[in-house]
Amino acid sequence: MIANNVLMNAVRIHGFGGPEQLVYEPAPRPRPKRGEVLIRVHAAGVNPVDWKTRQGEGVAGYIHGTGAILGWDVSGTVAALGPGTDAFRIGDEVFGMLRFPHPGSAYAEYATAPVTQIALKPKSLDHVHAAAVPLPALTAWQALFTVAGLKAGQRILIHGAAGGVGHLAVQLAKWKGAQVVGTTSARNAAFLRSLGAESFDYTAAPFEKNLSGFDVVFDTVGGDAAERSFPILRKGGILVSILDKGNEVLAHKFGVRSVSMRVKTDGNGLAEIAGLIDAGALRPTVETVLALNEVRRAHELSQGGRVRGKIVLRVAGGEHAQ
Ligand SMILES: NC(=O)c1ccc[n+]([C@@H]2O[C@H](COP(=O)([O-])OP(=O)(O)OC[C@H]3O[C@@H](n4cnc5c(N)ncnc54)[C@H](OP(=O)(O)O)[C@@H]3O)[C@@H](O)[C@H]2O)c1
């Protein structure tokens, strides 16, 4: 039994605002409840929703009181089982997206996780790369397959193709047998080609004047990208946005569907994604690895909007970890 007064190192926020709100400090180690495991966190993925929430946007409405621990994506080892929990064993290496949109508390040496929201870590990835996967891969999977119903032979345009969600969406669409075009700056054109997709440099020319005939557009950028994408969809096509509300007026005008979605936790989905990773069909790119106590820098980099692939925090065993 793990006592309540045992401490761990964590990154907490005591108010909303800039990166200075992120405080690396001792915090009580959580205890797993029924249907949960305790994970010794080895790495935590950083997503834009982390800094949006830190600023009081994103999913900040789900944070109540002070001392919340941010972060949703983890990879680590099962350290304890909650009462009656037998889906995993102590020592299992697992990864997951925890409790989203409620606080996930992944920026810590230990985190509890409902067993339905984790899966065995892909064997072919270390913890840093595994922590890069859950939220962006589930987002891409749900957008492409659950919402858009992407099929082999269809043409898809992915806005923000070099980002955390985008670079995994490109690979999932390729795996499905789709023809993939992605928007990137020139800096990321070769990266995108290495993933098997055609790249369009959105800084050089307006994409809507140069591209056409898509069955699916997946928008991970926001702003006016969605609105400008309606004319390049085929009749009966679909625009999926993870940033903006659907636009029924334009959808009707162009004879397409316009759908907005928010990612859902899904341990079974992660198990399927882990299988694809181990089969060599999907590989996360991690551009930057920082220590947990360098989280402010991680947020600044993510907020800069130029990350290729992912930023991951390595969670080393600190003074309180055992
Ligand atoms: N609704 C949901 O469930 C959900 C889930 C996940 C993410 N999101 C949101 O979706 C957005 C993307 O997430 P992410 O993790 O992929 O972000 P990210 O990793 O920070 O995206 C960075 C990438 O965006 C590219 N980019 C920036 N401006 C662009 C533009 N105008 N056109 C094309 N590419 C552009 C950059 O490439 P270049 O340097 O080449 O421009 C960079 O590689 C975030 O706002 C996030 O909060 C929503």
XYZ file of N, CA and C in Angstrom, residues 20 57 97 105 108 110 113 119-120 139 161 198 214 218 220 225 231 239 241 262 275-276 285 297 302 319:
78
model
N 5.668 31.000 -16.658
C 6.102 31.105 -15.262
C 5.099 30.471 -14.292
N -7.158 28.862 -21.470
C -8.003 28.514 -22.630
C -8.025 26.977 -22.735
N -3.281 8.327 -23.088
C -3.760 9.716 -22.984
C -4.764 9.708 -21.843
N -2.670 15.055 -15.506
C -1.616 14.979 -14.475
C -0.408 14.158 -14.919
N 4.566 14.565 -14.192
C 4.888 14.142 -12.829
C 5.634 12.823 -12.863
N 4.796 10.268 -11.102
C 3.778 9.208 -11.045
C 2.435 9.787 -11.479
N -3.944 6.081 -13.872
C -4.597 5.981 -15.177
C -5.709 4.957 -15.132
N -2.620 1.416 -22.956
C -2.345 0.168 -23.688
C -0.878 -0.170 -23.468
N -0.520 -1.405 -23.797
C 0.897 -1.772 -23.712
C 1.677 -0.912 -24.707
N -6.085 11.537 -32.199
C -6.762 12.621 -32.923
C -6.778 12.311 -34.418
N 0.829 19.540 -41.921
C 1.264 18.145 -42.042
C 2.569 17.838 -41.314
N 3.119 14.211 -50.733
C 3.485 15.369 -51.537
C 3.328 16.593 -50.638
N -10.097 17.060 -53.764
C -9.871 16.234 -52.562
C -11.181 15.635 -52.054
N -8.217 17.628 -43.944
C -8.075 17.564 -42.486
C -7.322 18.822 -42.054
N -5.590 20.993 -39.288
C -5.003 21.058 -37.938
C -4.387 22.431 -37.692
N -7.819 28.597 -42.912
C -7.488 27.407 -43.727
C -8.750 26.602 -44.061
N -13.661 25.118 -51.587
C -13.689 24.985 -53.059
C -12.800 23.866 -53.604
N -14.751 18.040 -44.856
C -13.710 18.835 -44.190
C -13.795 18.539 -42.696
N -12.234 19.508 -39.069
C -11.384 20.460 -38.353
C -11.278 20.059 -36.893
N -13.389 16.694 -31.339
C -12.417 16.721 -30.230
C -12.031 15.280 -29.909
N 0.069 -1.550 -32.493
C 0.286 -2.626 -33.458
C 0.828 -2.085 -34.777
N 0.271 -0.967 -35.225
C 0.745 -0.349 -36.479
C 2.186 0.117 -36.346
N 7.968 11.364 -34.937
C 9.217 12.129 -34.969
C 9.250 13.006 -33.723
N 10.379 25.901 -21.018
C 10.990 25.998 -22.353
C 10.170 25.167 -23.360
N 6.577 24.973 -28.079
C 5.314 24.517 -28.665
C 4.475 25.717 -29.096
N 14.555 13.191 -6.679
C 14.859 12.901 -5.273
C 13.720 12.160 -4.572
